Coordinates of C-alpha atoms and ligand atoms in Angstrom, one line a residue:
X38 CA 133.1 57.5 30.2
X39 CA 132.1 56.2 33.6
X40 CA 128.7 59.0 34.0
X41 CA 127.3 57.4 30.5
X42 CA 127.6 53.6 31.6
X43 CA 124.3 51.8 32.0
X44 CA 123.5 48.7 33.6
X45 CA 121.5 46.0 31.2
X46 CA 120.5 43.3 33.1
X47 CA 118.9 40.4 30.6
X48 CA 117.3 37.5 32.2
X49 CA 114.8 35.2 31.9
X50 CA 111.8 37.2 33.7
X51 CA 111.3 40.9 34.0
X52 CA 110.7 41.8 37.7
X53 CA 107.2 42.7 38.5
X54 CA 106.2 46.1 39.2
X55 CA 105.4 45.4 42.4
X56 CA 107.0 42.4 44.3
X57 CA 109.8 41.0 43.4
X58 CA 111.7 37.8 44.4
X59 CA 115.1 35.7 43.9
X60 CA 117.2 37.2 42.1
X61 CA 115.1 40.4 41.8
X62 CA 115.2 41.3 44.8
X63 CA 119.0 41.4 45.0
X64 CA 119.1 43.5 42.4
X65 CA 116.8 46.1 41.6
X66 CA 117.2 48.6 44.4
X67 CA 120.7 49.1 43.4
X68 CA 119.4 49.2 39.7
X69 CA 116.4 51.8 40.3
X70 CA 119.0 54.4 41.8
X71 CA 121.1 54.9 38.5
X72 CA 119.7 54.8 34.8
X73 CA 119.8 50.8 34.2
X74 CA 117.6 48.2 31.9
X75 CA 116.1 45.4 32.9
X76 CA 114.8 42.8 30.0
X77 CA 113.3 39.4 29.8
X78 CA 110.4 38.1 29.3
X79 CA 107.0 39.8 30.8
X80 CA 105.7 36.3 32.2
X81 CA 103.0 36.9 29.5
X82 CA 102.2 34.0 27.0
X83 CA 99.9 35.2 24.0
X84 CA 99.5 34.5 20.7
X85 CA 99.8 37.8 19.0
X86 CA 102.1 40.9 19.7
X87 CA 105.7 38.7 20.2
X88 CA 107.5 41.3 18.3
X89 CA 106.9 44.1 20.2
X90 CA 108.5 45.5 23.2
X91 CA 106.6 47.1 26.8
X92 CA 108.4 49.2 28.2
X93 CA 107.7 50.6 32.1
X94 CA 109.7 52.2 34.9
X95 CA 110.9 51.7 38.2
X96 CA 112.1 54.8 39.6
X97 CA 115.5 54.9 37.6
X98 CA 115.3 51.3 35.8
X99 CA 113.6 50.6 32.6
X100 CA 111.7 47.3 32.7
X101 CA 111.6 46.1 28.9
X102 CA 109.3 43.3 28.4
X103 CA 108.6 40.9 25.6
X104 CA 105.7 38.4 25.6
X105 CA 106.4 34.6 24.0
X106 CA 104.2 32.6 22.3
X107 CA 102.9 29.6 24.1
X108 CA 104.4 26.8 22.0
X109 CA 107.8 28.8 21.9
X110 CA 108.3 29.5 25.8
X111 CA 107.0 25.6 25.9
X112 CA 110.0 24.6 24.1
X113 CA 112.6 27.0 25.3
X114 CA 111.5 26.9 29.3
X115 CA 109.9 23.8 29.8
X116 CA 111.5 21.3 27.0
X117 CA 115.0 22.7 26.7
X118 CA 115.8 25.0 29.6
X119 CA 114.3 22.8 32.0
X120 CA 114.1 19.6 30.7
X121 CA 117.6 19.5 30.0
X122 CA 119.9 21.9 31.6
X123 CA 118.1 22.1 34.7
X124 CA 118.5 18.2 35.1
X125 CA 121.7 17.6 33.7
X126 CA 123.2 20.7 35.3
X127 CA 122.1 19.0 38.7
X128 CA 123.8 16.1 37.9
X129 CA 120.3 14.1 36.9
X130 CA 121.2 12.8 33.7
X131 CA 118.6 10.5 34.3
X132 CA 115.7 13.1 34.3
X133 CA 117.2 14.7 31.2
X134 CA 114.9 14.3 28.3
X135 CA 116.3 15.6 24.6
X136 CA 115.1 16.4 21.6
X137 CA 115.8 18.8 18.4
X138 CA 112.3 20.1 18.6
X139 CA 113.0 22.0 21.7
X140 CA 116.4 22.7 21.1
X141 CA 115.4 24.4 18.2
X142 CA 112.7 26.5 20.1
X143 CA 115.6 27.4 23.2
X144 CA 117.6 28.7 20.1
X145 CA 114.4 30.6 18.7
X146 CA 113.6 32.2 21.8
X147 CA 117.6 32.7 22.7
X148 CA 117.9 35.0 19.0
X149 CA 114.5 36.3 19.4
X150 CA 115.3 37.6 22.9
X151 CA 118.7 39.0 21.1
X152 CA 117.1 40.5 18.5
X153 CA 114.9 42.7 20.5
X154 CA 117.4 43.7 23.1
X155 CA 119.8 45.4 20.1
X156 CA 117.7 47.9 18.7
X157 CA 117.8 49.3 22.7
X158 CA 121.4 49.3 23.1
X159 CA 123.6 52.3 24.0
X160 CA 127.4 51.8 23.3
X161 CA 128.4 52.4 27.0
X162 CA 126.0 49.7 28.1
X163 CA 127.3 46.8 30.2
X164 CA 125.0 44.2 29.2
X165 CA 124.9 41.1 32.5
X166 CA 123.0 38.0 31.1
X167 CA 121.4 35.8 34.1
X168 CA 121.5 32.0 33.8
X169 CA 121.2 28.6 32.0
X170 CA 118.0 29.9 30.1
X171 CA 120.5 32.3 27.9
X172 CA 123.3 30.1 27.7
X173 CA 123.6 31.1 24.0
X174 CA 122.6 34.5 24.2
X175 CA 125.7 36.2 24.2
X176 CA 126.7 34.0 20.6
X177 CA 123.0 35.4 19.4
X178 CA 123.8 39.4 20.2
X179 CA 127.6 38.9 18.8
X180 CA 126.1 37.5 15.4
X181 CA 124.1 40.4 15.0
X182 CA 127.3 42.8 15.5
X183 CA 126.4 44.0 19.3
X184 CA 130.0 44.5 20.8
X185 CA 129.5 46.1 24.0
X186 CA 131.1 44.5 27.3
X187 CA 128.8 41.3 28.1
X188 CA 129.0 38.8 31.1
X189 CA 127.0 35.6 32.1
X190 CA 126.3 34.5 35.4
X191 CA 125.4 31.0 36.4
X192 CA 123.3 30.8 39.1
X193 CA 122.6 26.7 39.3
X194 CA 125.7 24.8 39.5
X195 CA 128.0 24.1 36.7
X196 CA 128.4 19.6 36.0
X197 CA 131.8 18.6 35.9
X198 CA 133.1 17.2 32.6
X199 CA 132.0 14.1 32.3
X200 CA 128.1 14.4 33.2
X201 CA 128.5 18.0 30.8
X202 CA 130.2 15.9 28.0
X203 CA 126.7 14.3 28.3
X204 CA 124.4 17.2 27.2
X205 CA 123.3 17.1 23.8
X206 CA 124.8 20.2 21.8
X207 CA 127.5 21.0 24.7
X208 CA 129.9 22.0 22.5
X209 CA 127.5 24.8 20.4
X210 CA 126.5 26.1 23.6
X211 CA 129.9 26.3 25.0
X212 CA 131.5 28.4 21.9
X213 CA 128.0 30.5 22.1
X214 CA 129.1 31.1 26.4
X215 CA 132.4 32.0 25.1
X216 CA 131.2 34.6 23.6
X217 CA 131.1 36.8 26.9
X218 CA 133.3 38.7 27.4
X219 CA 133.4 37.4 31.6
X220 CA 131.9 34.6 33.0
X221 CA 130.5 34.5 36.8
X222 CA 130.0 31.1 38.6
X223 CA 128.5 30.8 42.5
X224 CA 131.6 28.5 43.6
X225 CA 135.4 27.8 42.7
X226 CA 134.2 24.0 42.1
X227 CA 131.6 25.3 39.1
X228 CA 134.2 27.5 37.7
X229 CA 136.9 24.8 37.7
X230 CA 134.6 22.5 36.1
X231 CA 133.6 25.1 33.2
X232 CA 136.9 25.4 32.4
X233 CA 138.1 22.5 32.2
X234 CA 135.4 20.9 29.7
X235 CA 136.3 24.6 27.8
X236 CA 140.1 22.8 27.6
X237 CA 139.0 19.5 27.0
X238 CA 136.3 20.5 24.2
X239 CA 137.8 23.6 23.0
X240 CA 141.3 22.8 22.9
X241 CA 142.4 25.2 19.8
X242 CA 139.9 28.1 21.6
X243 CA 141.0 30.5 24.3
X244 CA 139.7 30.1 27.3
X245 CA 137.3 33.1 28.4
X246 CA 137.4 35.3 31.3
X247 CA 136.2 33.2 34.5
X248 CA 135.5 34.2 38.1
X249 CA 133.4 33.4 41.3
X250 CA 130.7 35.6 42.7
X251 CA 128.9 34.0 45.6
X252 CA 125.6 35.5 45.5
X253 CA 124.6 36.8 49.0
X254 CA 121.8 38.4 51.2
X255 CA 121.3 41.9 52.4
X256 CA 121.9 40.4 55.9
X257 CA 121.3 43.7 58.5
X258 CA 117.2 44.3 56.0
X259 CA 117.0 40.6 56.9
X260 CA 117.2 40.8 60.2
X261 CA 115.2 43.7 60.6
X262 CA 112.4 41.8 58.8
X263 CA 113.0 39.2 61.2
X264 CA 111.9 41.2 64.2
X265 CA 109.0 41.9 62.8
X266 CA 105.4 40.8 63.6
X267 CA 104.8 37.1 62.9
X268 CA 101.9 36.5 61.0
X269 CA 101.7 33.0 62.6
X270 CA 103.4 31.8 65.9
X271 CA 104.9 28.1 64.9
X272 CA 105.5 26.8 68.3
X273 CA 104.2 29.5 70.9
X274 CA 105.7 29.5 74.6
X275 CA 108.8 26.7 73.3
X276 CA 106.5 23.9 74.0
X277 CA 107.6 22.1 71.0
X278 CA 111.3 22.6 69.0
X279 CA 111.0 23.8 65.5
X280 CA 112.6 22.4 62.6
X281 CA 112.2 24.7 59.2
X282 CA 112.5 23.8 55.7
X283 CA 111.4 25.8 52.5
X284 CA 112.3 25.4 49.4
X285 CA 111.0 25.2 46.0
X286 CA 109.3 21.9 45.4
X287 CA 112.0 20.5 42.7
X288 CA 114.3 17.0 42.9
X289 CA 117.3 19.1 43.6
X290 CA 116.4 20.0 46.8
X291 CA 116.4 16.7 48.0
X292 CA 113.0 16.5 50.1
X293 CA 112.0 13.0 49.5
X294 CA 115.6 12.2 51.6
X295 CA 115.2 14.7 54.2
X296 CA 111.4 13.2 54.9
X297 CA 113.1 10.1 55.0
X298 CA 115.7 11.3 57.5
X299 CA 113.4 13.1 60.1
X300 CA 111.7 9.7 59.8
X301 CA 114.2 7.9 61.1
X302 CA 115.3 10.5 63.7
X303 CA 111.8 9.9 64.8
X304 CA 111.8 6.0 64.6
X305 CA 115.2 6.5 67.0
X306 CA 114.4 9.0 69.2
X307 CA 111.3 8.3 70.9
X308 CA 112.2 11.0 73.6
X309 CA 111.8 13.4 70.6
X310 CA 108.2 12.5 69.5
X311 CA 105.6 14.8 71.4
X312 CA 108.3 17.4 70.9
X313 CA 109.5 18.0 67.7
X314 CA 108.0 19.1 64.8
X315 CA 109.3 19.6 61.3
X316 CA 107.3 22.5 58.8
X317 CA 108.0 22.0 55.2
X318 CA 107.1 25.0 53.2
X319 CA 107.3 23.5 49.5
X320 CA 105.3 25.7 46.5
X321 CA 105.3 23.5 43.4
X322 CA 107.3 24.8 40.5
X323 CA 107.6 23.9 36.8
X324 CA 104.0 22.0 37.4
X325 CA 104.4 21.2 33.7
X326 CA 107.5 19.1 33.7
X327 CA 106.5 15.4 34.2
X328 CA 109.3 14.8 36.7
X329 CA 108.1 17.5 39.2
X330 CA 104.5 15.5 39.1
X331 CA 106.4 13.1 40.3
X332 CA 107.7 14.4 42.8
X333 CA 105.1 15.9 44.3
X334 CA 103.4 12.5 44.3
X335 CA 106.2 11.3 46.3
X336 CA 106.2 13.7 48.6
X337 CA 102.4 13.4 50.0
X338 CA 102.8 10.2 50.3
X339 CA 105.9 10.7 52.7
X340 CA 104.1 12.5 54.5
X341 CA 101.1 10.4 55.0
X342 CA 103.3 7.5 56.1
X343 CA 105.2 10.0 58.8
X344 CA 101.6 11.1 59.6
X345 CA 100.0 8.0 60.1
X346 CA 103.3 5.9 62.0
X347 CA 104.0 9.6 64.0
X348 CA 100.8 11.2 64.8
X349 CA 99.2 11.6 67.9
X350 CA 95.9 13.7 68.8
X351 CA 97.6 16.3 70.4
X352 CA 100.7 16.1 68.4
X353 CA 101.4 16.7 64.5
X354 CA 105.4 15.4 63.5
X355 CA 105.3 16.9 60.2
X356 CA 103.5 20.0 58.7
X357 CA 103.7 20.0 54.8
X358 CA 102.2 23.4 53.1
X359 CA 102.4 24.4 49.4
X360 CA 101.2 27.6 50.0
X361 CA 103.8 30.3 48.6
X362 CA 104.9 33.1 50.8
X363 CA 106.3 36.3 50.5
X364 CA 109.9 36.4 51.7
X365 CA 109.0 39.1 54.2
X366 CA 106.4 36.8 55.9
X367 CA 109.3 33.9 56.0
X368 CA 111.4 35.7 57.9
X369 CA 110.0 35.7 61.5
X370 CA 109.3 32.3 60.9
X371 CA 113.0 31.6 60.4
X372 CA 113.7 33.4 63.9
X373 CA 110.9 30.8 65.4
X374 CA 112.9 27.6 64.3
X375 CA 115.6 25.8 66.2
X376 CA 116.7 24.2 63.3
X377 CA 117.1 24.8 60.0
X378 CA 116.8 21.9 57.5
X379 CA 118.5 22.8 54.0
X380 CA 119.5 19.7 52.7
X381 CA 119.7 20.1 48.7
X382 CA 121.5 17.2 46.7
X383 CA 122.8 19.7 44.7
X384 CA 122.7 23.5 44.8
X385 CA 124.2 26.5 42.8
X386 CA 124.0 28.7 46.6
X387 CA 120.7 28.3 48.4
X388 CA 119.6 31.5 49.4
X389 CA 117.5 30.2 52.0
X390 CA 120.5 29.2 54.4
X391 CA 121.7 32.6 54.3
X392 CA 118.1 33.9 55.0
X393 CA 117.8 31.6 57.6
X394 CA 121.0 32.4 59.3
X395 CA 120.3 36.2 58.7
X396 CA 117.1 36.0 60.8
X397 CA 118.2 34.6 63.9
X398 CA 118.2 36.0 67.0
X399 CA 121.6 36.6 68.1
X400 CA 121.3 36.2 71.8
X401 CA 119.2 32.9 70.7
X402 CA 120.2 31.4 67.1
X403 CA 118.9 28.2 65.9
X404 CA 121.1 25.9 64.0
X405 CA 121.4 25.6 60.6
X406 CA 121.9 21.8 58.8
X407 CA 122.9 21.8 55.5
X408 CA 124.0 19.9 52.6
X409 CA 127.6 19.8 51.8
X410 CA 126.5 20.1 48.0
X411 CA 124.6 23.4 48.7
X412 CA 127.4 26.3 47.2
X413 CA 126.4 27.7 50.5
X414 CA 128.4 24.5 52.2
X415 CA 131.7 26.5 50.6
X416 CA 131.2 29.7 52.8
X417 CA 129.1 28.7 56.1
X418 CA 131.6 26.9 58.2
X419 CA 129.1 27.4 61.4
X420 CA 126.7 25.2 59.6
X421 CA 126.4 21.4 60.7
X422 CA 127.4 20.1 57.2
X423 CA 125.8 17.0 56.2
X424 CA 125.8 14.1 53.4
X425 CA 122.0 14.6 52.1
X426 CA 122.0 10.7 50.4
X427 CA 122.9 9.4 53.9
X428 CA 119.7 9.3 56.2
X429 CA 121.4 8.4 59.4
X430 CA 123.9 11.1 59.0
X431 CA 121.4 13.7 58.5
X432 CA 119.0 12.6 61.4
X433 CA 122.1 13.0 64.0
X434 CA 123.1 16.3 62.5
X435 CA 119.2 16.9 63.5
X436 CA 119.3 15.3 66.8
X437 CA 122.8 16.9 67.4
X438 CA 121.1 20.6 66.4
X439 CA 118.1 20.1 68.6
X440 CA 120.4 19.6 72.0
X441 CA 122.8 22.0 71.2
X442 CA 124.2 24.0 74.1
X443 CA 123.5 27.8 73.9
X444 CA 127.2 28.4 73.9
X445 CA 127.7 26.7 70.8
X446 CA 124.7 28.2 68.8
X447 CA 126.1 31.7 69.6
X448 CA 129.3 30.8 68.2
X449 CA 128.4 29.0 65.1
X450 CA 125.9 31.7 64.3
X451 CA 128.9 34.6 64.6
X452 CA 131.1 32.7 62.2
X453 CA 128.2 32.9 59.8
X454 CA 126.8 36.4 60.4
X455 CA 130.2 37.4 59.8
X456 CA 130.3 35.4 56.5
X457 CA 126.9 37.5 55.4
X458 CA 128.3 41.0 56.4
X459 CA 131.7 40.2 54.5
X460 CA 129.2 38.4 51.2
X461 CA 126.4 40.9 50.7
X462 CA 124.2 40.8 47.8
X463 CA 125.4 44.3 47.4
X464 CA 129.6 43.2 47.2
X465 CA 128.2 40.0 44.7
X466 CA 127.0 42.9 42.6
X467 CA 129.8 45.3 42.7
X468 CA 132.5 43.3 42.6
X469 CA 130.9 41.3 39.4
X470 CA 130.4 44.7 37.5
X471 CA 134.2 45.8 38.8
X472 CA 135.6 42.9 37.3
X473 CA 133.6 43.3 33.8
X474 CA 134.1 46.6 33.4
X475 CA 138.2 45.4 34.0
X476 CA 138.0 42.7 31.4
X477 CA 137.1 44.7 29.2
X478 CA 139.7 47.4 29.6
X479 CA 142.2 44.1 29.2
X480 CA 141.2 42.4 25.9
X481 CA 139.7 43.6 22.4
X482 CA 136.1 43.3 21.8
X483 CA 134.7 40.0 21.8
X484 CA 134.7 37.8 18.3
X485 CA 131.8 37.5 16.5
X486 CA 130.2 34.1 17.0
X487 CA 128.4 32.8 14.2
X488 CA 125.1 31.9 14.5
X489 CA 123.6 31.0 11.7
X490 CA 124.7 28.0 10.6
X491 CA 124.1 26.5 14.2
X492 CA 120.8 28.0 13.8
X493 CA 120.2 26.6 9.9
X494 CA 121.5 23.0 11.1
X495 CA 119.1 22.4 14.3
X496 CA 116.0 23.9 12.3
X497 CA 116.7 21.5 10.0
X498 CA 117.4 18.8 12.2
X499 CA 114.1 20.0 14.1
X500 CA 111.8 20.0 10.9
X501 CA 113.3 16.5 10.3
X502 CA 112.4 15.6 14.0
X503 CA 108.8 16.6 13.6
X504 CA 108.6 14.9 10.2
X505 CA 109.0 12.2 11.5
X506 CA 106.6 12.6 14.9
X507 CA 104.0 12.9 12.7
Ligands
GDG99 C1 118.5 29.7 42.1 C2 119.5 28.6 42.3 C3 120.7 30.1 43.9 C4 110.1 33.5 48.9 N1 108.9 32.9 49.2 C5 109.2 31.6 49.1 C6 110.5 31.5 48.7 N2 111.0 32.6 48.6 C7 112.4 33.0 48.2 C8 113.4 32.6 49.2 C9 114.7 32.6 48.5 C10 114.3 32.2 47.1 O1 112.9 32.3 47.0 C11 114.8 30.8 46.7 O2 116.1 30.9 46.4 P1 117.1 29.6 46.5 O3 118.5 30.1 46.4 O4 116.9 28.9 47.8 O5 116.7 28.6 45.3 P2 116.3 28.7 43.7 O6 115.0 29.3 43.5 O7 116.5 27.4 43.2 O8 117.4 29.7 43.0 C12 120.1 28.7 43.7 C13 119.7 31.2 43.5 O9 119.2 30.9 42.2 C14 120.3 32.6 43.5 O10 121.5 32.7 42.7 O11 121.0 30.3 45.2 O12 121.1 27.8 43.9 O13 118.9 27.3 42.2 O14 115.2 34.0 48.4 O15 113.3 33.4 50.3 N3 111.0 30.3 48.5 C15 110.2 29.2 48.7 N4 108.9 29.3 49.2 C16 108.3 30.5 49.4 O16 107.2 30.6 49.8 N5 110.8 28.0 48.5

């Protein structure tokens, strides 16, 4: 049984054939060693050849690629994926923007996707759907009579009841996750929260298979990239303390408050002016979605009032870049930084902690702050844990970082190095397939969820929708 199993990875993007990033990078070298598939999404938009599928390999992994239509990925990534579940799954009901039009076109996309994948199914397969773009996916493939083992794994955080009871269509998408045969979530918090809105909302329904998988790093790679050759020396001979942030520039990484609170350290602290400086590395995302316009709006003009109260000639506070780099070139300038700034309001993991922390120098570690809402905050004790809405806080854990005794670095960075060796990327992925493989062995296959009626009622509730737009 075991020698015919293959690995079918289904997420929104394919990995490039080159680079690869995010969740990528934690998984394909494991992928390319044994026969696997990888499909999403090539990144392509064009108007013709949707219906076809390009196939490529990497070493041992096929990469099988579909290209969407412009309108369709428009309504399935930007209106529905992001413009609802990205929001309200971040607890930002109030940047959650509805309508049937691009609920329809998540749907579309969701049975298209489904449709595709089947015809390349092999009846050992063990199919692993990535994230809230494919919430429904596993309902789509069941409807069409696919019955090999599935799981779903949530990467963003899951809302607790009463914020999810606020998603239009909850309950659809909930029987359509239920489908899966094992659900994955990054924290006990998010899986506690998914099932109980599955009790509340399903009460007549079984509750699926659940678990927690905190995604990790491949700590010992990271640290050997670490040593490497800085492409740009931050703060040569120590002259000035580093403070690091990168993130992708999105509202749930809670920037706007962070520039806010490195303000005030400033505006308190006048022995730390001429000798801090703070390097926000930010590359816009999801430039379509009005609320990340926003955003960035906000944040230049942050940074112009730091620049202009702060600013001396020989001395810059604040460095804010947009410019993307490759996680390779991040890492030595992890190692440079005292302190590392990770303050998200709300975060499924936060890789970047864990990179951060990986890259340290042992003999010399900077500190890492981060936000208690980070699923990160749930394994990195040696972290100083903060309260991201509270300015003052996080400007003392800053001021506390910066002046922390050598001693206690070393210590705090152990307890987490330890955490990274013991939570690999590696374990995340083993341990996920283990338990699927398991789940399976334990139940009967997987009901068939029906589709089509959800489908026939939102196209029609969609058709109605654009009636009446025009
Ligand atoms: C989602 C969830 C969860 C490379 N260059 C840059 C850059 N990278 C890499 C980082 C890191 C990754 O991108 C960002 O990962 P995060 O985990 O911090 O955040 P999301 O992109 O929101 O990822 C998150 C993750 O999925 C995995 O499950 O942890 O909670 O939201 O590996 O090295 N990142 C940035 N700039 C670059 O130039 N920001």
């Amino acid at each position: 049984m075991e020698q015919h199993e293959r690995v079918v990875i289904v997420a929104n993007r394919t990995p490039a054939a080159k680079s690869a990033g995010g969740l990528a990078t934690g998984l394909l070298d494991a992928l390319k060693e044994k026969p696997s598939l990888w499909f999403g999404w090539s990144g392509e938009l064009r108007e013709d050849d949707c219906n076809s599928v390009q196939l490529f390999s990497l070493e041992r992994l096929t990469v099988a690629a579909i290209h969407l239509a412009r309108e369709a990925h428009n309504r399935y990534y930007n209106g529905f994926a992001n413009g609802v579940l990205w929001p309200a799954f971040h607890h930002r009901l109030d940047l959650m923007s509805f309508n049937e039009h691009d609920y329809a076109g998540y749907l579309e996309v969701n049975q298209h996707m489904a449709e595709q994948l089947q015809p390349l199914l092999r009846p050992n397969d063990l199919i692993w759907v990535h994230d809230y773009h494919l919430l429904p996916f596993a309902g789509m493939c069941r409807a069409l009579g696919v019955t090999q083992r599935m799981g779903f794994f949530l990467h963003i955080p899951f809302p607790v009841p009463s914020v999810a009871q606020a998603i239009p269509r909850i309950d659809e998408l909930l029987d359509a996750m239920c489908a899966n045969d094992l659900l994955g979530f990054q924290t006990e918090d998010d899986r506690r929260a998914f099932v109980t809105l599955c009790r509340e909302r399903r009460p007549q329904k079984p509750v699926p298979n659940t678990g927690v998988y905190p995604i990790g790093v491949d700590p010992h790679a990271l640290q050997k990239e670490a040593e490497g050759e800085p492409q740009v020396q931050l703060w040569p001979n120590d002259s000035i303390q580093g403070i690091l942030s990168v993130d992708r520039l999105d509202y749930s990484k809670g920037l706007p408050e962070r520039f806010k609170a490195y303000a005030l350290l400033l505006e308190d602290h006048e022995e730390l002016r001429g000798n801090v400086q703070l390097v926000q590395i930010a590359p816009p995302s999801r430039t379509d979605v009005p609320a990340y316009v926003d955003l960035r709006h906000q944040l230049t003009s942050l940074t112009g009032e730091i620049l202009g109260r702060h600013a001396t000639l020989d001395w810059q506070p604040l460095i804010y870049v947009e410019q993307q780099y490759e996680r390779t070139a991040l890492m030595p300038l992890y190692r440079q930084a005292r302190v590392g700034l990770v303050t998200p309001l709300r975060d499924g993991m936060n890789l970047v902690a864990k990179e951060f922390v990986a890259a340290q120098d042992p003999q010399d570690p900077g500190v890492l702050v981060l936000s208690r809402f980070a699923g990160a905050a749930s394994q990195l004790d040696g972290a100083l844990l903060v309260n991201p809405h509270d300015p003052g806080e996080m400007a003392e854990a800053m001021r506390i970082a910066l002046t922390m005794p050598l001693q206690e670095r070393i210590a705090r960075y152990q307890r987490m190095w330890s955490v990274l060796c013991a939570s690999t990327i590696d374990g995340w992925r083993n341990r996920y397939l283990h338990d699927l493989r398991k789940v399976r062995e334990q139940r009967r296959p997987a009901v068939p969820f029906s589709v089509s009626e959800l489908m026939r009622r939102t196209s029609e509730t969609a058709e109605l929708a654009v009636a009446k737009a025009h």
